[in-house]
CSV table of N, CA, C and O in Angstrom, one decimal:
chain,number,residue,atom,x,y,z
A,1,UNK,N,16.8,-5.3,4.4
A,1,UNK,CA,15.6,-4.5,3.9
A,1,UNK,C,14.4,-5.4,4.1
A,1,UNK,O,14.4,-6.6,4.1
A,2,UNK,N,13.3,-4.7,4.3
A,2,UNK,CA,12.0,-5.3,4.5
A,2,UNK,C,11.0,-4.6,3.5
A,2,UNK,O,11.1,-3.4,3.3
A,3,UNK,N,10.1,-5.4,2.9
A,3,UNK,CA,9.1,-4.9,2.1
A,3,UNK,C,7.7,-5.0,2.8
A,3,UNK,O,7.4,-6.1,3.2
A,4,UNK,N,7.0,-3.9,2.9
A,4,UNK,CA,5.7,-3.9,3.4
A,4,UNK,C,4.8,-4.0,2.2
A,4,UNK,O,4.7,-3.0,1.4
A,5,UNK,N,4.2,-5.1,1.9
A,5,UNK,CA,3.4,-5.3,0.7
A,5,UNK,C,1.9,-5.2,1.1
A,5,UNK,O,1.4,-5.9,2.0
A,6,UNK,N,1.2,-4.4,0.3
A,6,UNK,CA,-0.3,-4.2,0.5
A,6,UNK,C,-0.9,-4.6,-0.8
A,6,UNK,O,-0.7,-3.9,-1.8
A,7,UNK,N,-1.7,-5.7,-0.8
A,7,UNK,CA,-2.4,-6.1,-1.9
A,7,UNK,C,-3.9,-5.6,-1.8
A,7,UNK,O,-4.5,-5.9,-0.7
A,8,UNK,N,-4.4,-4.9,-2.8
A,8,UNK,CA,-5.7,-4.3,-2.7
A,8,UNK,C,-6.6,-4.7,-3.8
A,8,UNK,O,-6.1,-4.5,-5.0
A,9,UNK,N,-7.8,-5.2,-3.6
A,9,UNK,CA,-8.8,-5.4,-4.6
A,9,UNK,C,-9.8,-4.3,-4.6
A,9,UNK,O,-10.4,-4.1,-3.5
A,10,UNK,N,-9.9,-3.6,-5.7
A,10,UNK,CA,-10.7,-2.4,-5.7
A,10,UNK,C,-11.9,-2.6,-6.6
A,10,UNK,O,-11.8,-3.1,-7.7
A,11,UNK,N,-13.1,-2.2,-6.2
A,11,UNK,CA,-14.3,-2.3,-7.0
A,11,UNK,C,-14.1,-1.4,-8.3
A,11,UNK,O,-13.5,-0.3,-8.2
A,12,UNK,N,-14.6,-1.8,-9.4
A,12,UNK,CA,-14.4,-1.1,-10.6
A,12,UNK,C,-15.1,0.3,-10.7
A,12,UNK,O,-14.6,1.2,-11.3
A,13,UNK,N,-16.2,0.5,-9.9
A,13,UNK,CA,-16.9,1.8,-9.9
A,13,UNK,C,-16.1,2.9,-9.3
A,13,UNK,O,-16.4,4.1,-9.5
A,14,UNK,N,-15.1,2.6,-8.5
A,14,UNK,CA,-14.2,3.6,-7.9
A,14,UNK,C,-12.8,3.6,-8.4
A,14,UNK,O,-11.9,4.4,-8.0
A,15,UNK,N,-12.5,2.7,-9.3
A,15,UNK,CA,-11.1,2.4,-9.7
A,15,UNK,C,-10.4,3.6,-10.1
A,15,UNK,O,-9.3,3.9,-9.6
A,16,UNK,N,-10.9,4.4,-11.1
A,16,UNK,CA,-10.1,5.6,-11.6
A,16,UNK,C,-9.8,6.6,-10.5
A,16,UNK,O,-8.7,7.1,-10.4
A,17,UNK,N,-10.8,6.9,-9.7
A,17,UNK,CA,-10.6,7.8,-8.6
A,17,UNK,C,-9.6,7.3,-7.6
A,17,UNK,O,-8.8,8.0,-7.1
A,18,UNK,N,-9.7,6.0,-7.3
A,18,UNK,CA,-8.8,5.3,-6.3
A,18,UNK,C,-7.3,5.4,-6.8
A,18,UNK,O,-6.4,5.7,-6.1
A,19,UNK,N,-7.1,5.1,-8.1
A,19,UNK,CA,-5.8,5.1,-8.7
A,19,UNK,C,-5.2,6.5,-8.6
A,19,UNK,O,-4.0,6.7,-8.2
A,20,UNK,N,-6.0,7.5,-8.9
A,20,UNK,CA,-5.5,8.9,-8.8
A,20,UNK,C,-5.1,9.2,-7.4
A,20,UNK,O,-4.1,9.8,-7.1
A,21,UNK,N,-6.0,8.8,-6.4
A,21,UNK,CA,-5.7,9.1,-5.0
A,21,UNK,C,-4.4,8.4,-4.6
A,21,UNK,O,-3.6,9.0,-3.9
A,22,UNK,N,-4.3,7.1,-5.0
A,22,UNK,CA,-3.0,6.4,-4.6
A,22,UNK,C,-1.8,7.1,-5.1
A,22,UNK,O,-0.8,7.3,-4.4
A,23,UNK,N,-1.8,7.4,-6.4
A,23,UNK,CA,-0.6,8.0,-7.1
A,23,UNK,C,-0.3,9.4,-6.6
A,23,UNK,O,0.9,9.8,-6.5
A,24,UNK,N,-1.3,10.2,-6.4
A,24,UNK,CA,-1.1,11.6,-6.1
A,24,UNK,C,-1.1,12.0,-4.7
A,24,UNK,O,-0.5,13.0,-4.3
A,25,UNK,N,-1.8,11.1,-3.8
A,25,UNK,CA,-1.9,11.5,-2.4
A,25,UNK,C,-1.3,10.4,-1.5
A,25,UNK,O,-0.3,10.6,-0.8
A,26,UNK,N,-1.8,9.2,-1.6
A,26,UNK,CA,-1.5,8.2,-0.6
A,26,UNK,C,0.0,7.7,-0.6
A,26,UNK,O,0.6,7.7,0.4
A,27,UNK,N,0.4,7.3,-1.8
A,27,UNK,CA,1.8,6.8,-1.9
A,27,UNK,C,2.8,8.0,-1.5
A,27,UNK,O,3.7,7.7,-0.7
A,28,UNK,N,2.6,9.2,-2.0
A,28,UNK,CA,3.5,10.3,-1.6
A,28,UNK,C,3.5,10.5,-0.1
A,28,UNK,O,4.5,10.7,0.6
A,29,UNK,N,2.3,10.4,0.5
A,29,UNK,CA,2.2,10.6,2.0
A,29,UNK,C,2.8,9.5,2.7
A,29,UNK,O,3.5,9.7,3.8
A,30,UNK,N,2.8,8.2,2.2
A,30,UNK,CA,3.5,7.1,2.9
A,30,UNK,C,5.0,7.4,2.8
A,30,UNK,O,5.7,7.2,3.8
A,31,UNK,N,5.5,7.8,1.7
A,31,UNK,CA,6.9,8.1,1.6
A,31,UNK,C,7.3,9.3,2.5
A,31,UNK,O,8.4,9.4,3.0
A,32,UNK,N,6.4,10.3,2.6
A,32,UNK,CA,6.6,11.4,3.5
A,32,UNK,C,6.8,11.1,5.0
A,32,UNK,O,7.3,11.9,5.8
A,33,UNK,N,6.4,9.9,5.4
A,33,UNK,CA,6.6,9.4,6.8
A,33,UNK,C,8.1,9.2,7.0
A,33,UNK,O,8.4,9.1,8.2
A,34,UNK,N,8.9,9.1,6.0
A,34,UNK,CA,10.3,8.8,6.1
A,34,UNK,C,10.6,7.4,6.6
A,34,UNK,O,11.7,7.1,7.0
A,35,UNK,N,9.6,6.6,6.6
A,35,UNK,CA,9.8,5.2,7.1
A,35,UNK,C,10.2,4.3,5.9
A,35,UNK,O,10.6,3.2,6.1
A,36,UNK,N,9.9,4.7,4.7
A,36,UNK,CA,10.1,3.9,3.5
A,36,UNK,C,11.0,4.6,2.5
A,36,UNK,O,10.9,5.9,2.3
A,37,UNK,N,11.9,3.9,1.8
A,37,UNK,CA,12.8,4.4,0.9
A,37,UNK,C,12.2,4.6,-0.5
A,37,UNK,O,12.6,5.5,-1.3
A,38,UNK,N,11.3,3.7,-0.9
A,38,UNK,CA,10.6,3.7,-2.2
A,38,UNK,C,9.3,2.9,-2.2
A,38,UNK,O,9.1,2.2,-1.2
A,39,UNK,N,8.5,3.1,-3.2
A,39,UNK,CA,7.3,2.4,-3.4
A,39,UNK,C,7.2,1.9,-4.8
A,39,UNK,O,7.5,2.7,-5.7
A,40,UNK,N,6.7,0.7,-5.0
A,40,UNK,CA,6.4,0.2,-6.3
A,40,UNK,C,5.0,-0.3,-6.4
A,40,UNK,O,4.5,-1.1,-5.5
A,41,UNK,N,4.2,0.3,-7.3
A,41,UNK,CA,2.8,-0.1,-7.5
A,41,UNK,C,2.7,-1.0,-8.7
A,41,UNK,O,3.1,-0.6,-9.8
A,42,UNK,N,2.1,-2.1,-8.6
A,42,UNK,CA,1.9,-3.0,-9.7
A,42,UNK,C,0.4,-3.5,-9.8
A,42,UNK,O,-0.3,-3.5,-8.8
A,43,UNK,N,0.0,-3.9,-11.0
A,43,UNK,CA,-1.3,-4.5,-11.2
A,43,UNK,C,-1.1,-6.0,-11.2
A,43,UNK,O,-0.3,-6.5,-11.9
A,44,UNK,N,-2.0,-6.7,-10.4
A,44,UNK,CA,-1.9,-8.1,-10.4
A,44,UNK,C,-2.6,-8.6,-11.7
A,44,UNK,O,-3.8,-8.3,-11.9
A,45,UNK,N,-1.9,-9.4,-12.4
A,45,UNK,CA,-2.4,-9.8,-13.7
A,45,UNK,C,-3.2,-11.1,-13.6
A,45,UNK,O,-2.9,-12.2,-14.2
A,46,UNK,N,-4.3,-11.1,-12.9
A,46,UNK,CA,-5.2,-12.3,-12.7
A,46,UNK,C,-6.6,-11.8,-12.6
A,46,UNK,O,-6.9,-10.7,-12.0
A,47,UNK,N,-7.5,-12.5,-13.1
A,47,UNK,CA,-9.0,-12.2,-13.0
A,47,UNK,C,-9.4,-12.8,-11.7
A,47,UNK,O,-9.3,-14.0,-11.4
A,48,UNK,N,-10.0,-11.9,-10.8
A,48,UNK,CA,-10.4,-12.4,-9.5
A,48,UNK,C,-11.9,-12.9,-9.6
A,48,UNK,O,-12.7,-12.2,-10.2
A,49,UNK,N,-12.2,-14.0,-9.1
A,49,UNK,CA,-13.6,-14.5,-9.1
A,49,UNK,C,-14.6,-13.6,-8.5
A,49,UNK,O,-15.7,-13.5,-8.9
A,50,UNK,N,-14.1,-12.8,-7.5
A,50,UNK,CA,-15.0,-11.8,-6.8
A,50,UNK,C,-15.1,-10.6,-7.6
A,50,UNK,O,-15.9,-9.7,-7.2
A,51,UNK,N,-14.4,-10.4,-8.7
A,51,UNK,CA,-14.5,-9.2,-9.5
A,51,UNK,C,-13.5,-8.2,-9.0
A,51,UNK,O,-12.6,-8.5,-8.1
A,52,UNK,N,-13.6,-7.0,-9.5
A,52,UNK,CA,-12.7,-5.9,-9.1
A,52,UNK,C,-11.3,-6.0,-9.8
A,52,UNK,O,-11.1,-6.9,-10.6
A,53,UNK,N,-10.5,-5.1,-9.5
A,53,UNK,CA,-9.1,-5.0,-10.0
A,53,UNK,C,-8.2,-5.0,-8.9
A,53,UNK,O,-8.3,-4.3,-7.9
A,54,UNK,N,-7.1,-5.9,-9.0
A,54,UNK,CA,-6.2,-6.0,-7.8
A,54,UNK,C,-4.8,-5.4,-8.1
A,54,UNK,O,-4.3,-5.5,-9.2
A,55,UNK,N,-4.3,-4.7,-7.1
A,55,UNK,CA,-3.0,-4.1,-7.2
A,55,UNK,C,-2.2,-4.5,-6.0
A,55,UNK,O,-2.7,-4.9,-4.9
A,56,UNK,N,-0.9,-4.4,-6.2
A,56,UNK,CA,0.1,-4.7,-5.1
A,56,UNK,C,1.0,-3.4,-5.0
A,56,UNK,O,1.5,-3.0,-6.0
A,57,UNK,N,1.1,-2.9,-3.8
A,57,UNK,CA,2.0,-1.8,-3.5
A,57,UNK,C,3.0,-2.2,-2.6
A,57,UNK,O,2.7,-2.7,-1.5
A,58,UNK,N,4.3,-2.1,-3.0
A,58,UNK,CA,5.4,-2.6,-2.1
A,58,UNK,C,6.2,-1.4,-1.7
A,58,UNK,O,6.8,-0.7,-2.5
A,59,UNK,N,6.2,-1.2,-0.4
A,59,UNK,CA,7.0,-0.1,0.3
A,59,UNK,C,8.2,-0.7,0.9
A,59,UNK,O,8.1,-1.6,1.7
A,60,UNK,N,9.4,-0.2,0.5
A,60,UNK,CA,10.6,-0.7,1.0
A,60,UNK,C,11.1,0.1,2.2
A,60,UNK,O,11.3,1.3,2.1
A,61,UNK,N,11.4,-0.6,3.3
A,61,UNK,CA,11.9,0.0,4.5
A,61,UNK,C,13.3,-0.6,4.8
A,61,UNK,O,13.6,-1.7,4.4
A,62,UNK,N,14.2,0.2,5.4
A,62,UNK,CA,15.6,-0.2,5.6
A,62,UNK,C,15.7,-1.4,6.6
A,62,UNK,O,16.6,-2.1,6.6
A,63,UNK,N,14.7,-1.5,7.5
A,63,UNK,CA,14.7,-2.5,8.5
A,63,UNK,C,13.4,-2.9,9.1
A,63,UNK,O,12.4,-2.1,8.9
A,64,UNK,N,13.3,-4.0,9.8
A,64,UNK,CA,12.0,-4.4,10.5
A,64,UNK,C,11.7,-3.3,11.6
A,64,UNK,O,10.6,-3.0,11.8
A,65,UNK,N,12.7,-2.8,12.2
A,65,UNK,CA,12.5,-1.7,13.2
A,65,UNK,C,11.9,-0.5,12.6
A,65,UNK,O,11.0,0.1,13.2
A,66,UNK,N,12.3,-0.1,11.4
A,66,UNK,CA,11.7,1.0,10.7
A,66,UNK,C,10.2,0.8,10.4
A,66,UNK,O,9.3,1.6,10.6
A,67,UNK,N,9.9,-0.5,10.0
A,67,UNK,CA,8.5,-0.8,9.7
A,67,UNK,C,7.7,-0.8,11.0
A,67,UNK,O,6.6,-0.3,11.0
A,68,UNK,N,8.3,-1.3,12.1
A,68,UNK,CA,7.6,-1.2,13.4
A,68,UNK,C,7.3,0.2,13.8
A,68,UNK,O,6.2,0.5,14.4
A,69,UNK,N,8.2,1.1,13.5
A,69,UNK,CA,8.0,2.5,13.8
A,69,UNK,C,6.8,3.0,13.0
A,69,UNK,O,6.0,3.8,13.5
A,70,UNK,N,6.7,2.6,11.7
A,70,UNK,CA,5.6,3.0,10.9
A,70,UNK,C,4.3,2.5,11.5
A,70,UNK,O,3.3,3.3,11.6
A,71,UNK,N,4.3,1.2,11.9
A,71,UNK,CA,3.1,0.7,12.6
A,71,UNK,C,2.7,1.5,13.8
A,71,UNK,O,1.5,1.9,14.0
A,72,UNK,N,3.6,1.9,14.7
A,72,UNK,CA,3.3,2.5,15.9
A,72,UNK,C,3.1,4.0,15.7
A,72,UNK,O,2.3,4.6,16.5
A,73,UNK,N,3.7,4.7,14.8
A,73,UNK,CA,3.6,6.1,14.6
A,73,UNK,C,2.6,6.6,13.5
A,73,UNK,O,2.1,7.7,13.6
A,74,UNK,N,2.4,5.8,12.5
A,74,UNK,CA,1.7,6.3,11.3
A,74,UNK,C,0.6,5.5,10.8
A,74,UNK,O,-0.3,6.0,10.1
A,75,UNK,N,0.6,4.2,11.0
A,75,UNK,CA,-0.3,3.3,10.3
A,75,UNK,C,-1.8,3.6,10.5
A,75,UNK,O,-2.5,3.7,9.6
A,76,UNK,N,-2.2,3.9,11.8
A,76,UNK,CA,-3.6,4.2,12.0
A,76,UNK,C,-4.1,5.4,11.2
A,76,UNK,O,-5.1,5.4,10.6
A,77,UNK,N,-3.2,6.4,11.2
A,77,UNK,CA,-3.6,7.7,10.5
A,77,UNK,C,-3.6,7.4,9.0
A,77,UNK,O,-4.6,7.9,8.3
A,78,UNK,N,-2.6,6.7,8.5
A,78,UNK,CA,-2.6,6.5,7.0
A,78,UNK,C,-3.8,5.6,6.6
A,78,UNK,O,-4.4,5.9,5.5
A,79,UNK,N,-4.1,4.6,7.3
A,79,UNK,CA,-5.2,3.8,7.0
A,79,UNK,C,-6.6,4.5,7.1
A,79,UNK,O,-7.5,4.3,6.3
A,80,UNK,N,-6.7,5.5,8.0
A,80,UNK,CA,-7.9,6.2,8.1
A,80,UNK,C,-8.2,7.1,6.9
A,80,UNK,O,-9.3,7.5,6.7
A,81,UNK,N,-7.2,7.5,6.2
A,81,UNK,CA,-7.3,8.4,5.1
A,81,UNK,C,-8.0,7.7,3.9
A,81,UNK,O,-8.3,8.4,2.9
A,82,UNK,N,-8.3,6.4,3.9
A,82,UNK,CA,-8.9,5.8,2.8
A,82,UNK,C,-10.4,5.7,3.0
A,82,UNK,O,-11.2,5.0,2.3
A,83,UNK,N,-11.0,6.4,4.0
A,83,UNK,CA,-12.4,6.4,4.3
A,83,UNK,C,-13.3,6.7,3.1
A,83,UNK,O,-14.4,6.2,3.0
A,84,UNK,N,-12.9,7.5,2.2
A,84,UNK,CA,-13.7,7.8,1.0
A,84,UNK,C,-14.0,6.6,0.2
A,84,UNK,O,-15.0,6.6,-0.5
A,85,UNK,N,-13.2,5.6,0.4
A,85,UNK,CA,-13.4,4.3,-0.4
A,85,UNK,C,-13.8,3.2,0.4
A,85,UNK,O,-13.9,2.0,0.0
A,86,UNK,N,-14.2,3.4,1.7
A,86,UNK,CA,-14.6,2.4,2.6
A,86,UNK,C,-15.7,1.5,2.0
A,86,UNK,O,-16.7,2.0,1.5
A,87,UNK,N,-15.5,0.2,2.2
A,87,UNK,CA,-16.5,-0.8,1.7
A,87,UNK,C,-16.4,-1.1,0.2
A,87,UNK,O,-17.1,-1.9,-0.3
A,88,UNK,N,-15.4,-0.4,-0.4
A,88,UNK,CA,-15.3,-0.6,-1.9
A,88,UNK,C,-13.9,-1.2,-2.2
A,88,UNK,O,-13.6,-1.4,-3.4
A,89,UNK,N,-13.2,-1.6,-1.2
A,89,UNK,CA,-11.9,-2.3,-1.5
A,89,UNK,C,-11.6,-3.3,-0.3
A,89,UNK,O,-12.2,-3.2,0.8
A,90,UNK,N,-10.8,-4.3,-0.6
A,90,UNK,CA,-10.3,-5.2,0.4
A,90,UNK,C,-8.8,-5.2,0.3
A,90,UNK,O,-8.2,-5.2,-0.8
A,91,UNK,N,-8.1,-5.0,1.5
A,91,UNK,CA,-6.7,-5.0,1.5
A,91,UNK,C,-6.1,-6.1,2.3
A,91,UNK,O,-6.7,-6.5,3.4
A,92,UNK,N,-5.0,-6.7,1.9
A,92,UNK,CA,-4.3,-7.7,2.5
A,92,UNK,C,-2.8,-7.3,2.7
A,92,UNK,O,-2.2,-6.9,1.7
A,93,UNK,N,-2.3,-7.3,3.9
A,93,UNK,CA,-0.9,-6.8,4.1
A,93,UNK,C,0.0,-8.0,4.5
A,93,UNK,O,-0.4,-8.8,5.3
A,94,UNK,N,1.2,-7.9,3.9
A,94,UNK,CA,2.2,-8.9,4.3
A,94,UNK,C,3.6,-8.2,4.4
A,94,UNK,O,3.8,-7.1,3.9
A,95,UNK,N,4.5,-8.8,5.2
A,95,UNK,CA,5.8,-8.3,5.3
A,95,UNK,C,6.8,-9.3,4.6
A,95,UNK,O,6.6,-10.5,4.8
A,96,UNK,N,7.7,-8.8,3.9
A,96,UNK,CA,8.6,-9.6,3.1
A,96,UNK,C,10.1,-9.2,3.5
A,96,UNK,O,10.4,-8.0,3.5
A,97,UNK,N,10.9,-10.2,3.8
A,97,UNK,CA,12.3,-9.9,4.1
A,97,UNK,C,13.1,-10.1,2.8
A,97,UNK,O,13.0,-11.1,2.2
A,98,UNK,N,13.9,-9.1,2.4
A,98,UNK,CA,14.7,-9.2,1.3
A,98,UNK,C,15.9,-10.0,1.6
A,98,UNK,O,16.7,-9.7,2.5
A,99,UNK,N,16.1,-11.1,0.8
A,99,UNK,CA,17.2,-12.0,1.0
A,99,UNK,C,18.4,-11.6,0.1
A,99,UNK,O,19.5,-11.5,0.5
A,100,UNK,N,18.0,-11.3,-1.1
A,100,UNK,CA,19.1,-10.9,-2.1
A,100,UNK,C,18.4,-10.1,-3.2
A,100,UNK,O,17.2,-10.2,-3.4
A,101,UNK,N,19.2,-9.3,-3.8
A,101,UNK,CA,18.7,-8.5,-4.9
A,101,UNK,C,19.8,-8.6,-6.0
A,101,UNK,O,21.0,-8.3,-5.7
A,102,UNK,N,19.5,-9.0,-7.2
A,102,UNK,CA,20.4,-9.2,-8.3
A,102,UNK,C,20.4,-8.0,-9.2
A,102,UNK,O,19.5,-7.4,-9.5
């Protein structure tokens, strides 16, 4: 398994609208690509010097190949859907390989 982790710092003035969009639209649309089995959204419990509120969304894919398919088939389109919030958030993406799950 592979986790596609997206860490996002969101400006406070759009926070409530962004959370609603993530939960009601973006995460369901990510899962609708059929590239991910599940998604976990968490709030990062640290005060950022730059301000804003930080979240981590972890999308679980069955394999690196499935994540690569997401990149080639869906990523550009999915990222373009955040235009309403452009300039109001910063995103950092990482890939995590699951070694074990207890």
